[in-house]
Coordinates of C-alpha atoms and ligand atoms in Angstrom, one line a residue:
M1 CA -34.0 -3.6 19.9
N2 CA -31.9 -1.8 22.7
T3 CA -28.2 -1.9 22.2
E4 CA -26.1 -1.3 24.9
L5 CA -22.9 1.3 24.8
L6 CA -20.1 0.0 27.3
S7 CA -17.2 1.0 27.8
T8 CA -13.9 -0.7 28.8
H9 CA -11.0 2.6 30.0
T10 CA -10.9 0.8 33.4
A11 CA -9.4 -2.7 34.7
A12 CA -12.9 -3.6 35.9
L13 CA -14.8 -1.5 32.7
F14 CA -13.1 -3.8 30.3
A15 CA -13.4 -7.5 32.0
A16 CA -16.6 -6.7 32.5
A17 CA -17.1 -5.7 28.6
V18 CA -15.3 -9.2 27.4
Q19 CA -17.5 -11.1 29.3
R20 CA -21.0 -9.3 28.1
A21 CA -19.6 -9.4 24.4
A22 CA -18.5 -13.5 25.0
E23 CA -21.3 -13.6 26.6
L24 CA -23.2 -12.5 23.8
L25 CA -20.9 -14.4 21.1
R26 CA -22.1 -17.4 22.7
A27 CA -25.1 -17.1 22.5
G28 CA -24.9 -16.4 18.4
E29 CA -25.4 -12.5 18.4
V30 CA -23.8 -10.1 16.7
V31 CA -22.0 -7.0 18.8
A32 CA -19.3 -4.5 17.8
L33 CA -16.1 -4.8 18.6
P34 CA -13.0 -2.3 18.5
T35 CA -10.7 -3.2 16.3
E36 CA -6.8 -0.9 16.2
T37 CA -8.2 -0.6 12.0
V38 CA -11.4 -0.1 12.3
Y39 CA -14.3 -1.3 14.7
G40 CA -15.1 -4.7 14.0
L41 CA -19.1 -6.0 13.6
A42 CA -18.4 -10.0 15.1
A43 CA -19.5 -12.9 15.0
N44 CA -18.7 -17.0 15.9
A45 CA -17.1 -17.4 13.1
L46 CA -17.7 -21.1 13.2
N47 CA -21.9 -20.7 13.7
A48 CA -23.3 -20.2 10.4
A49 CA -26.4 -19.0 11.4
A50 CA -24.7 -15.4 13.5
V51 CA -22.5 -15.5 10.0
A52 CA -26.0 -14.9 8.3
R53 CA -26.9 -11.8 10.6
I54 CA -23.5 -10.2 9.7
Y55 CA -24.8 -10.1 6.4
E56 CA -27.4 -8.6 7.3
I57 CA -27.2 -5.9 9.6
K58 CA -24.9 -4.9 7.1
G59 CA -26.8 -5.1 3.6
R60 CA -23.9 -7.1 2.9
P61 CA -24.1 -8.7 -0.5
A62 CA -23.5 -12.9 0.0
H63 CA -20.4 -12.9 -2.1
N64 CA -18.4 -10.8 0.0
P65 CA -16.3 -12.8 2.3
I66 CA -15.9 -12.3 5.7
I67 CA -11.8 -12.0 7.6
V68 CA -11.8 -14.6 10.5
H69 CA -9.6 -12.9 13.2
V70 CA -7.8 -15.2 15.9
T71 CA -5.1 -14.8 19.0
S72 CA -2.6 -17.6 18.5
R73 CA -1.2 -19.5 15.7
E74 CA -2.9 -23.3 17.2
M75 CA -6.3 -20.5 16.4
A76 CA -5.2 -19.2 12.6
L77 CA -4.6 -23.0 12.3
Q78 CA -7.5 -24.5 12.9
C79 CA -9.0 -21.9 10.0
V80 CA -6.7 -23.1 7.2
A81 CA -6.2 -26.4 5.2
E82 CA -2.8 -25.7 4.4
W83 CA -0.4 -22.9 6.2
P84 CA 2.9 -22.4 4.0
A85 CA 5.9 -21.2 5.3
V86 CA 5.7 -17.9 4.3
A87 CA 2.8 -18.0 6.4
D88 CA 4.5 -18.4 9.5
E89 CA 7.3 -16.4 8.6
L90 CA 4.2 -13.2 8.4
L91 CA 3.1 -14.3 11.4
K92 CA 6.5 -13.5 12.9
A93 CA 7.0 -9.8 11.3
F94 CA 2.9 -8.6 11.6
W95 CA 1.1 -10.4 13.7
P96 CA -0.8 -8.8 15.9
G97 CA -1.3 -6.2 13.3
P98 CA -2.7 -5.4 10.7
L99 CA -2.7 -7.7 8.1
T100 CA -5.4 -10.2 6.7
M101 CA -3.7 -13.7 4.9
V102 CA -6.3 -14.9 2.3
L103 CA -5.6 -19.5 2.7
P104 CA -7.7 -22.6 1.5
K105 CA -10.0 -23.1 4.5
A106 CA -10.4 -25.7 7.0
A107 CA -13.9 -27.6 6.5
A108 CA -14.4 -25.8 10.1
I109 CA -14.9 -23.1 8.9
P110 CA -19.0 -22.6 7.5
D111 CA -18.9 -21.6 3.7
I112 CA -20.9 -18.7 4.6
V113 CA -18.0 -17.4 6.1
T114 CA -16.4 -17.3 2.6
A115 CA -19.2 -17.0 0.1
G116 CA -18.5 -20.2 -0.8
G117 CA -15.0 -19.4 -1.5
A118 CA -12.6 -21.8 -1.6
T119 CA -10.3 -19.2 1.4
V120 CA -10.7 -18.2 4.0
G121 CA -8.9 -14.1 5.1
V122 CA -7.3 -15.1 8.8
R123 CA -6.7 -12.2 10.8
W124 CA -4.5 -11.5 14.5
P125 CA -5.1 -8.3 16.0
S126 CA -3.7 -6.4 18.5
H127 CA -6.6 -4.0 19.9
P128 CA -6.5 -5.2 23.8
F129 CA -9.6 -5.6 23.7
I130 CA -11.0 -7.6 20.9
Q131 CA -7.3 -10.0 21.5
A132 CA -9.1 -10.8 25.1
V133 CA -13.1 -11.6 24.0
I134 CA -12.0 -13.6 21.3
R135 CA -9.6 -16.0 24.3
E136 CA -12.6 -15.7 26.3
C137 CA -14.8 -17.4 23.9
G138 CA -12.3 -19.7 22.5
F139 CA -13.7 -19.3 19.2
P140 CA -12.4 -17.2 16.4
L141 CA -15.0 -14.6 15.2
A142 CA -15.8 -13.5 11.9
A143 CA -15.9 -9.4 12.1
P144 CA -16.4 -7.8 8.7
S145 CA -16.9 -3.1 9.1
A146 CA -18.9 -2.5 11.8
N147 CA -20.9 -0.1 8.9
P148 CA -23.5 -0.6 6.4
A149 CA -21.8 -2.3 3.4
N150 CA -20.0 0.1 0.8
Q151 CA -19.6 2.9 3.4
V152 CA -17.3 4.4 5.5
S153 CA -15.6 2.4 8.1
P154 CA -16.4 3.0 11.6
T155 CA -13.0 4.8 14.2
N156 CA -14.9 4.9 17.2
A157 CA -18.5 3.1 19.3
E158 CA -19.7 6.2 18.2
H159 CA -19.7 6.6 13.9
V160 CA -21.2 1.8 14.5
R161 CA -23.3 3.9 17.3
K162 CA -24.8 6.5 14.3
T163 CA -24.9 3.2 12.1
L164 CA -25.5 0.6 13.8
G165 CA -27.5 1.6 17.2
G166 CA -30.7 0.0 17.4
K167 CA -30.1 -3.2 15.1
I168 CA -27.4 -5.5 17.6
P169 CA -27.1 -5.5 21.5
L170 CA -23.8 -4.3 22.1
V171 CA -21.6 -1.8 20.9
V172 CA -18.0 -1.5 22.5
D173 CA -16.2 1.9 23.1
G174 CA -12.3 0.9 23.4
G175 CA -11.5 4.6 21.8
Q176 CA -10.0 5.8 18.2
S177 CA -8.7 3.1 16.3
Q178 CA -5.0 3.7 16.3
V179 CA -5.0 2.6 12.3
G180 CA -7.6 3.8 11.6
I181 CA -7.9 2.2 7.4
E182 CA -9.0 -2.0 6.7
S183 CA -5.4 -4.0 7.0
T184 CA -3.5 -5.2 3.9
V185 CA -5.1 -8.2 2.3
I186 CA -2.1 -11.0 1.1
D187 CA -3.7 -13.4 -0.7
L188 CA -1.1 -16.5 0.0
T189 CA -2.5 -18.8 -2.7
S190 CA -1.1 -17.6 -5.4
E191 CA 2.8 -17.6 -6.3
P192 CA 4.1 -15.3 -6.1
P193 CA 1.6 -13.6 -3.4
T194 CA -1.3 -11.5 -4.5
V195 CA -1.4 -8.0 -1.8
L196 CA -5.7 -7.7 -2.8
R197 CA -6.2 -4.7 -0.3
P198 CA -3.4 -2.8 0.3
G199 CA -2.5 -1.1 3.9
M200 CA -1.0 0.0 6.2
V201 CA 1.6 -3.3 5.8
H202 CA 2.9 -1.4 3.1
E203 CA 3.5 -3.9 -0.2
E204 CA 7.9 -3.1 0.6
S205 CA 7.5 -4.2 3.9
L206 CA 6.4 -7.1 2.5
L207 CA 8.1 -8.2 -0.4
A208 CA 11.1 -8.2 2.0
V209 CA 9.8 -11.6 3.6
T210 CA 8.1 -12.8 0.7
G211 CA 11.5 -11.9 -1.7
D212 CA 8.3 -11.7 -4.4
L213 CA 4.5 -10.5 -5.1
I214 CA 1.5 -9.4 -7.6
S215 CA 1.0 -5.6 -6.4
S216 CA -2.4 -5.2 -5.9
Q217 CA -1.6 -1.4 -8.3
K218 CA -1.6 -4.2 -11.4
M219 CA -5.2 -6.0 -8.9
V220 CA -7.0 -3.1 -9.6
L221 CA -6.4 -2.4 -14.0
N222 CA -7.6 -5.6 -13.9
A223 CA -10.2 -5.7 -11.9
G224 CA -12.6 -4.3 -14.6
G225 CA -13.0 -7.6 -16.3
K226 CA -11.9 -10.6 -14.7
A227 CA -13.6 -11.8 -12.1
L228 CA -13.0 -9.5 -8.8
R229 CA -10.7 -11.8 -6.6
S230 CA -12.2 -8.8 -3.7
P231 CA -15.5 -8.4 -4.0
G232 CA -13.2 -5.5 -1.6
L233 CA -11.0 -4.5 -5.2
L234 CA -14.8 -2.9 -6.6
K235 CA -14.1 1.0 -7.8
K236 CA -16.5 2.4 -5.6
H237 CA -16.2 1.5 -2.1
Y238 CA -15.7 3.1 1.0
A239 CA -17.6 6.1 -0.2
P240 CA -18.7 8.9 2.2
K241 CA -22.1 10.0 1.2
A242 CA -20.7 13.4 -0.7
R243 CA -19.3 13.8 -3.5
L244 CA -15.6 13.6 -3.2
A245 CA -12.6 15.1 -5.2
L246 CA -8.6 15.1 -4.7
L247 CA -7.1 18.0 -5.9
E248 CA -3.7 20.0 -5.8
W249 CA -4.2 24.2 -5.5
R250 CA -1.8 27.0 -5.3
D251 CA -3.6 28.7 -3.0
N252 CA -6.8 30.1 -1.8
A253 CA -8.5 31.4 -5.5
D254 CA -6.8 28.3 -7.3
L255 CA -8.9 25.5 -5.3
R256 CA -12.3 28.5 -5.0
A257 CA -12.0 27.9 -8.9
Q258 CA -11.1 24.5 -8.7
I259 CA -14.3 23.8 -6.9
A260 CA -16.4 26.5 -9.1
G261 CA -15.4 24.3 -11.3
L262 CA -17.0 21.5 -10.4
G263 CA -20.2 23.1 -9.3
V264 CA -20.3 23.5 -5.9
P265 CA -21.6 25.6 -3.7
G266 CA -18.4 27.0 -1.4
S267 CA -20.7 27.7 1.8
K268 CA -21.0 23.6 0.7
C269 CA -18.0 22.5 1.1
Y270 CA -15.3 21.1 3.0
I271 CA -12.1 21.2 3.0
V272 CA -9.7 18.6 4.5
S273 CA -5.6 20.2 3.9
H274 CA -2.3 18.7 5.1
T275 CA 0.0 20.6 3.0
T276 CA -0.6 23.9 1.4
I277 CA -3.8 25.2 4.5
P278 CA -6.4 27.1 2.9
T279 CA -8.1 30.0 5.0
G280 CA -11.9 29.0 6.3
D281 CA -13.4 32.2 4.7
G282 CA -16.1 31.4 2.1
F283 CA -15.4 26.7 2.6
A284 CA -17.7 25.4 4.3
H285 CA -15.3 24.2 6.9
V286 CA -11.0 23.7 6.3
S287 CA -9.9 20.4 8.8
V288 CA -5.7 20.6 9.0
I289 CA -4.1 16.8 9.2
P290 CA -0.8 15.2 9.6
H291 CA 1.6 14.7 7.1
D292 CA 2.5 12.6 8.6
A293 CA 0.4 8.6 6.4
E294 CA -0.2 7.3 10.1
A295 CA -1.4 10.2 11.3
F296 CA -2.8 10.5 8.5
A297 CA -5.1 6.8 8.6
R298 CA -5.7 6.7 11.7
A299 CA -7.9 10.9 11.9
I300 CA -8.9 10.6 7.6
Y301 CA -12.6 8.2 7.8
A302 CA -13.6 10.3 11.5
E303 CA -13.3 13.6 9.6
L304 CA -15.2 11.6 6.5
H305 CA -18.2 10.7 9.4
R306 CA -18.2 14.8 9.6
C307 CA -18.5 16.0 7.5
D308 CA -21.1 13.9 6.4
E309 CA -23.1 14.2 9.7
E310 CA -22.4 18.2 8.4
G311 CA -23.9 17.5 5.6
A312 CA -21.6 18.0 3.0
E313 CA -22.1 18.1 -0.6
L314 CA -18.9 18.2 -1.4
I315 CA -15.9 16.7 0.7
V316 CA -12.1 18.0 -0.9
V317 CA -9.0 16.1 0.6
E318 CA -5.6 17.7 -0.4
A319 CA -3.5 15.1 -2.8
L320 CA -0.9 12.8 -1.2
P321 CA 2.2 11.7 -1.8
D322 CA 3.1 9.7 -4.1
L323 CA 5.1 7.4 -1.9
P324 CA 5.1 4.0 -0.9
T325 CA 3.4 5.0 2.6
W326 CA 0.4 6.9 1.3
R327 CA -0.3 4.7 -1.0
A328 CA -3.4 2.8 0.9
I329 CA -4.7 5.8 1.9
G330 CA -4.8 7.0 -1.4
D331 CA -6.5 3.9 -2.6
R332 CA -9.7 4.5 -0.7
L333 CA -9.7 8.0 -1.1
R334 CA -9.6 7.3 -4.5
R335 CA -12.5 4.5 -4.3
A336 CA -14.4 7.0 -2.6
A337 CA -14.2 9.6 -5.7
A338 CA -15.0 6.7 -8.4
S339 CA -19.2 8.1 -9.3
Ligands
LIG401 O1 -9.1 -3.8 9.2 C1 -9.8 -4.9 8.6 O2 -9.9 -6.1 8.2 C2 -11.1 -4.8 9.0 C3 -11.0 -4.9 10.6 C4 -12.3 -5.6 11.5 O3 -10.2 -6.0 11.3 N1 -11.9 -5.6 9.0 C5 -12.3 -5.9 7.5 O4 -13.2 -6.2 6.7 O5 -12.2 -4.6 7.2 P1 -14.3 -6.4 5.6 O6 -15.1 -7.5 5.7 O7 -15.3 -4.7 5.4 O8 -13.5 -5.8 4.2 C6 -12.6 -7.8 4.1 C7 -12.3 -7.3 2.7 C8 -13.4 -7.2 1.5 O9 -12.8 -6.5 1.2 C9 -13.0 -8.5 1.3 O10 -13.4 -9.1 0.1 C10 -11.8 -10.1 1.2 O11 -11.4 -8.7 2.6 N2 -12.1 -11.0 1.9 C11 -12.6 -11.7 2.8 N3 -12.2 -12.6 3.4 C12 -11.1 -13.3 1.5 C13 -11.0 -14.2 0.9 N4 -11.5 -15.2 1.5 N5 -10.5 -14.0 0.0 C14 -10.8 -12.5 -0.4 N6 -10.6 -11.8 0.1 C15 -11.1 -11.7 1.0
LIG402 MG1 -16.1 -3.4 5.2

């Protein structure tokens, strides 16, 4: 299949890409669209056959439910069977934005979207392109991240084209994703609500709205024993092809000694640092990304994609500050490092 790649950087290109994406989505096709978190692989959420194609294209296990994207409170209400008061409070505080709310599903949502489950994840994204497409279509869009299952999520159109090019009719280029990691997922069917996946809407911010919360950290500890509430909690997930290690070092010599201990030659080792910057000699590459949680989140997946593309054997990421603002990034990197 020939994959069309459409730009959106002028008003005319943006409008033309919205029309083309909507046309394909109405016809039951699957297309890759930008969102502010990561790029999504979208289909009409009300069309079971179209959503089935998403699973096929991603190689996604049938037990992993897909988030539904909306652009209004009314559209969210059409997807759910219950809308508690706390959902309105969260909507006011965080939508549009990188927060997914899990609620009892409406009959209108096909079972395949929720992997047979009784709940549905709903999100109102802030990226203007996907908003315009949803409004043009008039139906909600089911969209997981636009990557083959278990790989690193794409944060630009080129990441999508490299892995899904030839498998989908359209990739829309909406620039670099501004959040850079996947949305926070909060389950509102438990009392108190449970954070199933941490994200850049931090637990501290959620707590200010919900009053009480079961933290994702507790969930991860439980995940080994109990049935998984959210397959995104699988320990190994979001992984690059290369091995990944989170390390702290005093200086170059200390870093080199630790890498030697891991049995990887320096020439196959890519360093991603933010505070104690090593000199480049002896490593394949040293990159520096800002010591600021938001800027770091925006940049980290592109770093992982680039290291893989250049054939890294080991990616060493400098250990992150142990602060609430960095927790979601730490969650993704620890999963990527799990083996
Ligand atoms: O930021 C995002 O959420 C991106 C963009 C495209 O919106 N989407 C995304 O989708 O990351 P995906 O499928 O890669 O991750 C969705 C996560 C998975 O861990 C899934 O198990 C969980 O959300 N999830 C979806 N619906 C759920 C539900 N009804 N109950 C529990 N977990 C759910
Ligand atoms: Mg994903």
